[in-house]
Coordinates of C-alpha atoms in Angstrom, one line a residue:
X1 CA -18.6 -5.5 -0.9
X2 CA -22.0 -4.3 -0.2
X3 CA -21.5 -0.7 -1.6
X4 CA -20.3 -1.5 -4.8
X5 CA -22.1 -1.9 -8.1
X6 CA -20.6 -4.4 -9.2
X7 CA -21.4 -8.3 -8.3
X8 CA -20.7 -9.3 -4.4
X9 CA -18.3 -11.4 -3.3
X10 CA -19.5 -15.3 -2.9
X11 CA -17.3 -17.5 -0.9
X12 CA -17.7 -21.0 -2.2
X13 CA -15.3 -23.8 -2.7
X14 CA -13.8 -23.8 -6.0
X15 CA -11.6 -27.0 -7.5
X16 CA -8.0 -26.6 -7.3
X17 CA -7.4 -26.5 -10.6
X18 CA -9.5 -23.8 -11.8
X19 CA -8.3 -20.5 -13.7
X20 CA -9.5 -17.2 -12.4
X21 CA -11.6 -14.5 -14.5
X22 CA -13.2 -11.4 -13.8
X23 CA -13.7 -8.2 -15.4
X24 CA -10.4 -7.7 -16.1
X25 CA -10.0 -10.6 -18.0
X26 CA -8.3 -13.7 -17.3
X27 CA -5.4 -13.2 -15.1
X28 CA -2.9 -16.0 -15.9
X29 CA 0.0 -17.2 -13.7
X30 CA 0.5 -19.2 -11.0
X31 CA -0.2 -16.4 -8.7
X32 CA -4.1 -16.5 -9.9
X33 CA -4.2 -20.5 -9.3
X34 CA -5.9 -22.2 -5.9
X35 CA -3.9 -23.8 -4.2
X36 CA -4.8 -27.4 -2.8
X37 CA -3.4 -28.5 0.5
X38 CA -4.6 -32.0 1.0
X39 CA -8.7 -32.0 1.6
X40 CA -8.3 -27.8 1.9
X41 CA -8.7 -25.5 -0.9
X42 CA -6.2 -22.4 -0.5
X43 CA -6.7 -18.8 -1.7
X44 CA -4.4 -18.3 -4.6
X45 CA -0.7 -16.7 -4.1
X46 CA -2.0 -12.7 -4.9
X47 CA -5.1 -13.0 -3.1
X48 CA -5.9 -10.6 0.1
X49 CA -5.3 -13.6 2.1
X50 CA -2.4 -15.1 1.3
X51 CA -0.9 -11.5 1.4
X52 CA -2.1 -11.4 4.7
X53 CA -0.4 -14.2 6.2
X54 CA 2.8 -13.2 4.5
X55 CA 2.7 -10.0 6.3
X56 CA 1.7 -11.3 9.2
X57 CA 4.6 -13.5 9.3
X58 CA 7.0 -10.5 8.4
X59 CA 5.6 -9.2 11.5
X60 CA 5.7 -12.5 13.4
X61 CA 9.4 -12.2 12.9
X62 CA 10.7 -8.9 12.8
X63 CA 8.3 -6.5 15.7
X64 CA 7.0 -9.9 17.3
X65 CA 10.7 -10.8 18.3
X66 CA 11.3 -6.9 19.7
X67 CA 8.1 -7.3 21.5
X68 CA 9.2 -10.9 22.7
X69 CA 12.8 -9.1 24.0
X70 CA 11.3 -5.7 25.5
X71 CA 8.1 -7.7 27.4
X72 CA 11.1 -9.3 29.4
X73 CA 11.8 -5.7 30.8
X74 CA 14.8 -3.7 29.9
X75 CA 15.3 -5.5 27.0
X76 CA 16.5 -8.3 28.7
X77 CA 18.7 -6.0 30.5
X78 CA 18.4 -5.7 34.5
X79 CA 19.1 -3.0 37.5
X80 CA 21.6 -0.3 36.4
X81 CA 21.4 -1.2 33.1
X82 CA 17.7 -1.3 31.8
X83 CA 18.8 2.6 31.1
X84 CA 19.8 1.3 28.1
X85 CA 17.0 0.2 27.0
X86 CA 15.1 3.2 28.2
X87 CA 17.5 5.3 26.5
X88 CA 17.3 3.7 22.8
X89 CA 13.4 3.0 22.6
X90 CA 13.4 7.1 23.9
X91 CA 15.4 7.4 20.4
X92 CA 13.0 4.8 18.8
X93 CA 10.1 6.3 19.5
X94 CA 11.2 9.8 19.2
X95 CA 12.1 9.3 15.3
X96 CA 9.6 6.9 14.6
X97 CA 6.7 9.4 15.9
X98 CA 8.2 11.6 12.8
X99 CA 8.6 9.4 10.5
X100 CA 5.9 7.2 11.3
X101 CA 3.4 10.5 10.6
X102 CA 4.9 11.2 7.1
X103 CA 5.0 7.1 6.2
X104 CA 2.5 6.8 4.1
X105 CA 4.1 8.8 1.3
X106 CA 6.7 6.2 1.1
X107 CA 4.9 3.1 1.4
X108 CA 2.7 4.4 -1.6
X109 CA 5.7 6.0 -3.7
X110 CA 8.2 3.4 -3.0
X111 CA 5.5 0.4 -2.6
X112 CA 4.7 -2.6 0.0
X113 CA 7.4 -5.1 -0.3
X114 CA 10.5 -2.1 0.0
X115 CA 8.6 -0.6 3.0
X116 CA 8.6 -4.1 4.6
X117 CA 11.9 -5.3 4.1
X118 CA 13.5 -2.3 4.8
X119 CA 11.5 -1.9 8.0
X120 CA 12.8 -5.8 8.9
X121 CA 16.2 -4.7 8.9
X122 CA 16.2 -1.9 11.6
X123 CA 14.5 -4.7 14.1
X124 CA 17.8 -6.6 13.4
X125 CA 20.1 -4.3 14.2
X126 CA 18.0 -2.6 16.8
X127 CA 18.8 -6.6 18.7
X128 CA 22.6 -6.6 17.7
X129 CA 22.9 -3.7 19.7
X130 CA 21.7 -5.4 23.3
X131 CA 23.7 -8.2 22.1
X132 CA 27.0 -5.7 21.8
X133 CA 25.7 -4.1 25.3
X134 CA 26.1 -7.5 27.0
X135 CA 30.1 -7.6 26.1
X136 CA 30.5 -3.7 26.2
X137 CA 27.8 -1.7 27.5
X138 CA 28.1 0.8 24.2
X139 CA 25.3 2.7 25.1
X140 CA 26.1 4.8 21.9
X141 CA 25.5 2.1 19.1
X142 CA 22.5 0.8 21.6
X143 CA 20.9 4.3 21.0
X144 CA 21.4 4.9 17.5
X145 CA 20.0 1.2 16.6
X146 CA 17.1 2.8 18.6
X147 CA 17.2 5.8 16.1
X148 CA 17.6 3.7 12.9
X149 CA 15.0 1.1 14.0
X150 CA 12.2 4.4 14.6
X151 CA 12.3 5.5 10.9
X152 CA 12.6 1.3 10.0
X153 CA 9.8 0.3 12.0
X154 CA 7.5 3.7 11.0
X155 CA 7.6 2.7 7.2
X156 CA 7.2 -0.8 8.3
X157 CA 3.8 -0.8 10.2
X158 CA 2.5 2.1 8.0
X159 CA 3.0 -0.7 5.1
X160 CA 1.3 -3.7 7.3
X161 CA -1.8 -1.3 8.1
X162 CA -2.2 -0.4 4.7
X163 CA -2.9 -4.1 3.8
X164 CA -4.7 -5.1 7.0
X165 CA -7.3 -2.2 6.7
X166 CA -7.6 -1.6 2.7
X167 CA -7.1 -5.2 1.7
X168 CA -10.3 -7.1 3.1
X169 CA -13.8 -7.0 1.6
X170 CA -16.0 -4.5 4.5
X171 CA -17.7 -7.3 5.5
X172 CA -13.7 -8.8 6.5
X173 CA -11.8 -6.6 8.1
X174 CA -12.4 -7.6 11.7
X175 CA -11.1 -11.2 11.0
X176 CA -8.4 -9.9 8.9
X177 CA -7.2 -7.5 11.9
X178 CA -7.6 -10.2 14.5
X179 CA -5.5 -13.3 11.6
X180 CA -2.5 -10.3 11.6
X181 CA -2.8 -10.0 15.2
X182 CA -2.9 -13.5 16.5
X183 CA -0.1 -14.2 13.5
X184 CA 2.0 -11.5 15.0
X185 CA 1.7 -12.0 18.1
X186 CA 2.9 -15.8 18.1
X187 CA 5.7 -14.5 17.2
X188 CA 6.1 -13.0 20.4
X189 CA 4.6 -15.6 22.3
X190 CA 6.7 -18.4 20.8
X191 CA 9.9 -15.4 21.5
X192 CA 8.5 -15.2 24.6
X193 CA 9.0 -19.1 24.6
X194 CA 12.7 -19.3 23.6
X195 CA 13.2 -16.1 26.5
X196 CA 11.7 -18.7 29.1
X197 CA 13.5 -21.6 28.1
X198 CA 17.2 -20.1 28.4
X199 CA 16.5 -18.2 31.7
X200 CA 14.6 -21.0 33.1
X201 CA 17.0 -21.1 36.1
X202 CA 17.7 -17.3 36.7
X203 CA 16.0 -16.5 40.1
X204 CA 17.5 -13.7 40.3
X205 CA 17.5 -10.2 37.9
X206 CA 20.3 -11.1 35.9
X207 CA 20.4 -10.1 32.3
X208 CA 19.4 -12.6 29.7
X209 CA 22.2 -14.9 27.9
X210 CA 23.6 -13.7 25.0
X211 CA 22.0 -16.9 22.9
X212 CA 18.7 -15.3 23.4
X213 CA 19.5 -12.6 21.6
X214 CA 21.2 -14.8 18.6
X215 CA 17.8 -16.4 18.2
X216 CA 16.3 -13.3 17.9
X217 CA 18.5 -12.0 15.9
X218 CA 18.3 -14.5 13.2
X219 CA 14.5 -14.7 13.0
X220 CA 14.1 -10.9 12.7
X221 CA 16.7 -11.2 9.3
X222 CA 14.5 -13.9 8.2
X223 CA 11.5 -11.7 8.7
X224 CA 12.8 -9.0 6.4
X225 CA 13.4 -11.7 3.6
X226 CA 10.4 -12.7 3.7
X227 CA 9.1 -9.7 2.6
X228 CA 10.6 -9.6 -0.6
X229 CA 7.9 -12.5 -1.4
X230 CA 4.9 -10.7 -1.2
X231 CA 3.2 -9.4 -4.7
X232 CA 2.8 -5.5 -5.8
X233 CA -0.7 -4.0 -4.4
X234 CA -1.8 -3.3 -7.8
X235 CA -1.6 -7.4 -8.5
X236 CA -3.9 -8.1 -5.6
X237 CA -7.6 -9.5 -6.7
X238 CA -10.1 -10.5 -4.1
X239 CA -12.8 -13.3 -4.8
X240 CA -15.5 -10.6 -6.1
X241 CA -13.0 -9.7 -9.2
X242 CA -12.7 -6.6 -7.7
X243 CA -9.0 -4.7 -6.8
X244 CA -7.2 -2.9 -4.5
X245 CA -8.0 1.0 -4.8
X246 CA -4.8 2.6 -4.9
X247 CA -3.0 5.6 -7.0
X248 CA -2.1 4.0 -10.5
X249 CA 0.7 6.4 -11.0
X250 CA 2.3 7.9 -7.6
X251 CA 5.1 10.6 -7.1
X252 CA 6.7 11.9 -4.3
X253 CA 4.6 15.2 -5.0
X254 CA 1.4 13.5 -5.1
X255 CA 1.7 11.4 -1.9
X256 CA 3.5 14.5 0.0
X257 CA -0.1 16.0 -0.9
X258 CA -1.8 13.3 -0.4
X259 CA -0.7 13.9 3.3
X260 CA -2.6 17.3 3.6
X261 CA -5.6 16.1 1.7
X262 CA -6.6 13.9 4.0
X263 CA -6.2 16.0 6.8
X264 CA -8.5 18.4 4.7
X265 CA -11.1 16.1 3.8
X266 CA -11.3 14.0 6.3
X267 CA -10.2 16.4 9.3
X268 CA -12.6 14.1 11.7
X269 CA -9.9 11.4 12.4
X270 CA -8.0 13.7 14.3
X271 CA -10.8 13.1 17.2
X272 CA -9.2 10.0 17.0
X273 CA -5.6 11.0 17.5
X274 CA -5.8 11.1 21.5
X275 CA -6.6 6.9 21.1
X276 CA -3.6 6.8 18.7
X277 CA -1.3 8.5 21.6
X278 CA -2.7 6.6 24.5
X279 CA -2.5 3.1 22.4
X280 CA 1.5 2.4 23.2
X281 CA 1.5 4.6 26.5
X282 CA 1.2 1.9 29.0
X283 CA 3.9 -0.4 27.5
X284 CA 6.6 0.9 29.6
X285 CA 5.0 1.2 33.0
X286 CA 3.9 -3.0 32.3
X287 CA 7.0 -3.5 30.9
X288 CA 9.3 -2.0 32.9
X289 CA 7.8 -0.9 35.7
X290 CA 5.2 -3.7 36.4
X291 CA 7.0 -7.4 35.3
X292 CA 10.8 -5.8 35.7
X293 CA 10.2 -4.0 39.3
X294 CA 8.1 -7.1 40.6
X295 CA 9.0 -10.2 38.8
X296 CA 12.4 -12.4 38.6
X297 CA 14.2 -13.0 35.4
X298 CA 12.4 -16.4 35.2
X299 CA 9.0 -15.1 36.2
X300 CA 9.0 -12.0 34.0
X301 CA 9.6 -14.3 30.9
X302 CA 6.5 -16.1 31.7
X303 CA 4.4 -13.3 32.2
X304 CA 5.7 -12.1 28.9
X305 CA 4.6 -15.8 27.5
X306 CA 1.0 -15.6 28.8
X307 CA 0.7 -11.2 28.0
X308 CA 1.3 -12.1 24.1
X309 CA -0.9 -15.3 24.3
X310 CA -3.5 -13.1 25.6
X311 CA -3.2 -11.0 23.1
X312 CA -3.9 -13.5 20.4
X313 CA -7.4 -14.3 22.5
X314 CA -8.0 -11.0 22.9
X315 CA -7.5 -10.3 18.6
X316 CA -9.8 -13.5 18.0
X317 CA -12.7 -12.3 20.4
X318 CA -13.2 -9.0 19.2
X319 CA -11.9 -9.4 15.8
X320 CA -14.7 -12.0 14.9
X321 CA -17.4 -9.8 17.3
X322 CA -16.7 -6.7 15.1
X323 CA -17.4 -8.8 12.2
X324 CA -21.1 -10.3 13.4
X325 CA -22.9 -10.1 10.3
X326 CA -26.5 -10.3 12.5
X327 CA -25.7 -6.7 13.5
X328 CA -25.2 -3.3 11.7
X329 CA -22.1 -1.9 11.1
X330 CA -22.6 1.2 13.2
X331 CA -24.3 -0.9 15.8
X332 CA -21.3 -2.8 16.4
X333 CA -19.2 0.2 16.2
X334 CA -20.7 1.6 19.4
X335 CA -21.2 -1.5 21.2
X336 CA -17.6 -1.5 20.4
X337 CA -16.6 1.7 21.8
X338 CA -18.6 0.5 24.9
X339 CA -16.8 -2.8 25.8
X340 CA -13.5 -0.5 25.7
X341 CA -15.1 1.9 28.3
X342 CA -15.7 -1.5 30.5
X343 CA -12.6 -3.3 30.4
X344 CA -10.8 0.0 30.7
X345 CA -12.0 0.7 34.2
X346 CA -12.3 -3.1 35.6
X347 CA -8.7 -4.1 34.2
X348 CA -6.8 -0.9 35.4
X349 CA -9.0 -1.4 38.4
X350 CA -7.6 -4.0 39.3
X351 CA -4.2 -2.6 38.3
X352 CA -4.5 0.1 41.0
X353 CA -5.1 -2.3 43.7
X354 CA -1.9 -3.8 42.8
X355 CA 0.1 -0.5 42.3
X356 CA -0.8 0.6 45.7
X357 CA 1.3 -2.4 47.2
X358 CA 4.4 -1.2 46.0
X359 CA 6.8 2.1 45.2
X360 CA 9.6 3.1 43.1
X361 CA 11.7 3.3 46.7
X362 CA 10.5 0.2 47.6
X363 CA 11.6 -1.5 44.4
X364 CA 14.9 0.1 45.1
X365 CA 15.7 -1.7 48.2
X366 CA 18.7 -3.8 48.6
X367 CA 16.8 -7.0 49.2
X368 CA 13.7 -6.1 47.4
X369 CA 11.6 -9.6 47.1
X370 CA 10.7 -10.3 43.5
X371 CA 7.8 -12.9 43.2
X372 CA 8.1 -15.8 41.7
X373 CA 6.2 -18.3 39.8
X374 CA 6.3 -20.6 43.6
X375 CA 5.5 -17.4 45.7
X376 CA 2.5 -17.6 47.4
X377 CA 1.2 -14.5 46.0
X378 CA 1.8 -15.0 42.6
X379 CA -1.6 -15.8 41.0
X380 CA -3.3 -12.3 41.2
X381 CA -0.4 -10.7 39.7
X382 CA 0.0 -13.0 37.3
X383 CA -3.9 -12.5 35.5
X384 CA -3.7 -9.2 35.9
X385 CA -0.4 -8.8 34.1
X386 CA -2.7 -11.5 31.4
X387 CA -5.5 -8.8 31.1
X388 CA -3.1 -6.1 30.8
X389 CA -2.5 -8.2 27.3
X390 CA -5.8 -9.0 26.1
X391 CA -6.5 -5.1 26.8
X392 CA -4.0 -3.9 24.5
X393 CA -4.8 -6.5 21.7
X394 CA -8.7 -5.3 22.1
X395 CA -7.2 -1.9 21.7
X396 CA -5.7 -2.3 18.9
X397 CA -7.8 -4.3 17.3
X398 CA -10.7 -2.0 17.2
X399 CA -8.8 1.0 16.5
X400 CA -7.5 -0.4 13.3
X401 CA -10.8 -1.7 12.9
X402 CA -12.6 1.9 13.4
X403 CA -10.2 3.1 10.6
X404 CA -11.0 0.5 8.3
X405 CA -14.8 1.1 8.9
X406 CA -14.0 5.2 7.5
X407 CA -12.6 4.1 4.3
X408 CA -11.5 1.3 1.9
X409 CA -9.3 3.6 0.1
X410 CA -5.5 2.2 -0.1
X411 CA -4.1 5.2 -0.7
X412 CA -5.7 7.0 2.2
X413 CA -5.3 4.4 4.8
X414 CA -1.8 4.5 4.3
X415 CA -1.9 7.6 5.9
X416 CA -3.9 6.7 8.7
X417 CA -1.8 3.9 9.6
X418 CA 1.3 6.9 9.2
X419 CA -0.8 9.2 11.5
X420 CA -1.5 5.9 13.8
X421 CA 1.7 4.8 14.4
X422 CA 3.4 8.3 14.3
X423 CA 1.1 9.8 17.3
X424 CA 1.4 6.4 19.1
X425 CA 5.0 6.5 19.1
X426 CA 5.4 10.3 20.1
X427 CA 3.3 9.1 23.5
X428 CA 5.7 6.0 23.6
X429 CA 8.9 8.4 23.4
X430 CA 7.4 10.8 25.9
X431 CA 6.5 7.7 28.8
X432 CA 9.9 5.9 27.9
X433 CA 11.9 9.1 28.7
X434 CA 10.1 9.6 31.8
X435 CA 10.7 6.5 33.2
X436 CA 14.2 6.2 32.4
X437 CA 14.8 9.4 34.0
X438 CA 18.0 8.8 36.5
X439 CA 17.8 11.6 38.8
X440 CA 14.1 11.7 39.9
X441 CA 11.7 9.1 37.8
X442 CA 7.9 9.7 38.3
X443 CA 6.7 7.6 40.9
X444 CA 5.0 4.5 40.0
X445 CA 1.5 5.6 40.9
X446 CA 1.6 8.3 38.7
X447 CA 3.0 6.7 35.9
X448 CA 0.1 4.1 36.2
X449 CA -2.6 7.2 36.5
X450 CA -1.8 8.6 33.3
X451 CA -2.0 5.4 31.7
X452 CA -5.7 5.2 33.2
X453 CA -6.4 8.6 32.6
X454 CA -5.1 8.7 28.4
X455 CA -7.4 5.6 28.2
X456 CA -10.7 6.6 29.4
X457 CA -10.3 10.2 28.6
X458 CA -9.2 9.2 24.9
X459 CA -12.3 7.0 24.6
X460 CA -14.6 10.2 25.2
X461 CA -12.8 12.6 22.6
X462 CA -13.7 9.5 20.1
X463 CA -16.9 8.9 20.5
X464 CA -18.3 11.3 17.5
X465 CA -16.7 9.2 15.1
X466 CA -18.4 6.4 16.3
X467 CA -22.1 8.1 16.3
X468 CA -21.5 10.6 13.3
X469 CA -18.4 9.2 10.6
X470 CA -18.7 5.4 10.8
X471 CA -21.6 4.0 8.4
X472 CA -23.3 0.5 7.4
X473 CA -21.3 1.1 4.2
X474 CA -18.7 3.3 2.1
X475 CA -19.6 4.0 -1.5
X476 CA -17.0 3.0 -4.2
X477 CA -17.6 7.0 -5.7
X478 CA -16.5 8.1 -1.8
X479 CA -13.4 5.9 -2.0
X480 CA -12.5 6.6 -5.4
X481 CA -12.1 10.7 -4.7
X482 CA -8.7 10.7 -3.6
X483 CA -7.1 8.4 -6.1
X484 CA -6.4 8.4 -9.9
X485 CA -8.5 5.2 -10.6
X486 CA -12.0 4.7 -12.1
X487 CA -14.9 2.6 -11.1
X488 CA -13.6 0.2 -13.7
X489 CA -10.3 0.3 -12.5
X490 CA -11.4 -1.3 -9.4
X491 CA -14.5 -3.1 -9.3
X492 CA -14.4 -7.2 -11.0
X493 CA -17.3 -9.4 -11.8
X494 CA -17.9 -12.4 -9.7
X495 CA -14.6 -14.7 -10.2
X496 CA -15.2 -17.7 -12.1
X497 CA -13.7 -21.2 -11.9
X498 CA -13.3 -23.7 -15.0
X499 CA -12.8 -26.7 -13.6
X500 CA -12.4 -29.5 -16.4
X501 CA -15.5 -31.1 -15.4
X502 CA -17.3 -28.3 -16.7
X503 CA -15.1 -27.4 -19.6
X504 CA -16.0 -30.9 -20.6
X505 CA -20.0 -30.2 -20.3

């Protein structure tokens, strides 16, 4: 890391049966050994990047596979019943917008590994519930898993951010963001998958069969197993020696304060909060309003297929482009903020063209012809509903990525990912209770307009951090003012590997 005093990272090949050193002396155990996978050379168990996979595949598992169900529309659910599905992600995203803002101060009181595996559990009974709804439409325990999986999943991708934003070297995090996001995203793609297969032969807008929610179900309890396997934060060492900046000795008082501290000193991310609201908003108009309204059962769970796999093109792209090393940081951090502004008005471009061939009352007709994957038409629809994903993963991606540009600080990104996730979700619970609306929804067209509108008009309120706040670099002393660490606490010399060649010289 280019702003530290100690030695920079050097990314070599090391022999596979080396022991790891740094400042902090040797560090024994078999979570400190490379690993050797045939001719590769793997990072070692509590290595940034092996506790990135992990997480990605706790997420791969667990939101991947409720992303996978609610891309089919409704949850899997169809006509008079997708209400149930509007009316537990309202719950969802209602709680989670609280809990996700105060998230933080768990994940750092209670730790990584809790905040995941709890947070894996709500997605699984969040699924149980549709799979309940399909026998006897218990709308009640549908929207209380809703409930239980918004404080889950808040505490959940508070925890995930944290690592994805505070555990990569500066020079990293773009490829770390867009590894989590193609990870995750599989997840949905390969749900996606399973969705497609079992519903292969539904022309029509029937619900999905109760097996596909058994599969998900089962993955999403794997996922919160898994996270038992990852290591603590504070056992984390990166391939400069150096460690994870964190709070050594955390209470609930501390990280409740913590909260208002980084409001206080860093009050600039909130110019950042209207991208944080906007970044879930159009989920339910594609969802539900997009691939449910115009799509058949078998149809919709393709779209869904090719959405998430352009997601994981989209996270590759720009997760590698934020990364060029041939360009400054702040550079790349407007250029950045420029491609948004692009694709932003030529993809929902092209999504008003579309939206102006059809109405909520024409959707509503008995009769209503839903394309399918022979129509005639199909094609158009089908790449934009592909760009609508590779938007939201470039989204995302650089979002996290602008927040990871502010700080390196553990502790503190913790509560951006709270404040990320908690505003996101408020917008999600405001556009999912509009659309389920019974009485007198919003029509289509203006659903679709705000969507446009909280994109383009969030991108402006940003732009200061991208010209003023975001810099080549963040000095260790900066990142070290809101913990309980030292600069010795943190920073390693350059890792070194004994292989027995060299014991032997």
């Amino acid at each position: 890391m280019a702003a530290r005093k100690g030695p920079t990272a050097a990314y070599t090949d090391f022999p596979a049966n080396s022991a790891l050193s740094s400042g902090h002396g040797l560090l024994e155990g078999w979570r400190y050994r490379p690993l050797r996978l045939g001719p590769f050379r793997l990072p070692w168990y509590a290595s940034p990047e092996s506790q990135l996979i992990l997480v990605s595949f706790v997420c791969f598992l667990c939101p991947g596979m409720f992303n996978a169900l609610n891309g089919l529309g409704g949850s899997g659910q169809r006509d008079k019943d997708i209400y149930a599905s509007t009316a537990a992600n309202s719950a969802l995203y209602a709680t989670f917008s609280v809990v996700g803002f105060f998230a933080g101060t768990v994940t750092n009181t209670l730790g990584i590994r809790f905040a995941l595996s709890f947070g894996g559990l709500g997605y699984c009974i969040y699924i149980s519930s549709f799979l309940c709804y399909n026998h006897t439409h218990n709308l009640g325990y549908t929207v209380f898993s809703g409930f239980l999986l918004g404080c889950c999943a808040g505490i959940l991708w508070c925890a995930q951010g944290a690592i994805m934003m505070s555990y990569p070297p500066e020079n990293l995090k773009g490829r770390y963001i867009s590894w989590f996001w193609m990870i995750f995203n599989l997840g949905a793609v390969i749900g996606s998958l399973v969705g497609l297969g079992l519903n292969i032969h539904e022309r029509g807008g029937e619900a999905v069969k109760d097996s596909t929610y058994v599969g998900f179900l089962i993955l999403t309890f794997l996922g919160a197993c898994l996270a038992w396997t990852l290591v603590d934060a504070k056992d984390v060492v990166r391939r400069d020696g150096s460690r994870i900046i964190l709070m050594k000795h955390p209470t609930w008082k501390t990280e409740i304060l913590g909260l208002w501290e980084t409001l206080r000193t860093d009050p600039y991310v909130i110019l950042l909060f209207p991208m944080f609201f906007a970044s879930n908003w159009f989920y339910t108009y594609q969802y539900n309003d997009v691939n449910a309204a115009q799509f058949n059962t078998r149809t919709g769970a393709l779209n869904n297929t090719l959405y998430w796999l352009a997601q994981m093109f989209g996270a590759l792209i720009f997760g590698f482009a934020l990364d060029y090393p041939n360009v400054r940081r702040t550079t790349r951090a407007k250029a950045a903020w420029a491609s948004l502004c692009a694709l932003t008005f030529i993809i929902w471009g092209g999504g008003y063209a579309f939206q102006r061939k059809y109405t909520r009352a024409d959707v509503a007709l008995e009769g209503h012809q839903l394309y399918d994957w022979t129509s005639s038409g199909y094609i158009g629809p089908m790449f934009l509903y592909i760009s609508y994903g590779f938007y939201d993963a470039v989204w995302q991606t650089c979002v996290y990525w602008f927040m990871g540009a502010i700080t390196n600080n553990s502790r503190k990104l913790a509560n951006f990912a709270g404040f990320y996730k908690g505003i996101q979700s408020a917008g999600a619970a405001i556009i999912w209770r509009l659309d389920g609306l019974q009485n007198s929804p919003p029509p289509y067209m203006n659903l679709f307009a705000s969507c446009w509108a909280l994109l383009a008009g969030s991108l402006v309120i940003a732009l200061p951090v991208m010209i003023l706040k975001i810099k080549d670099t963040v000095p260790i002393e900066e990142d070290l003012k809101f913990t309980d660490e030292t600069i010795e606490d943190v920073i390693g010399d350059r890792v070194t590997y004994d292989s027995p060649e060299q014991k032997m010289a």
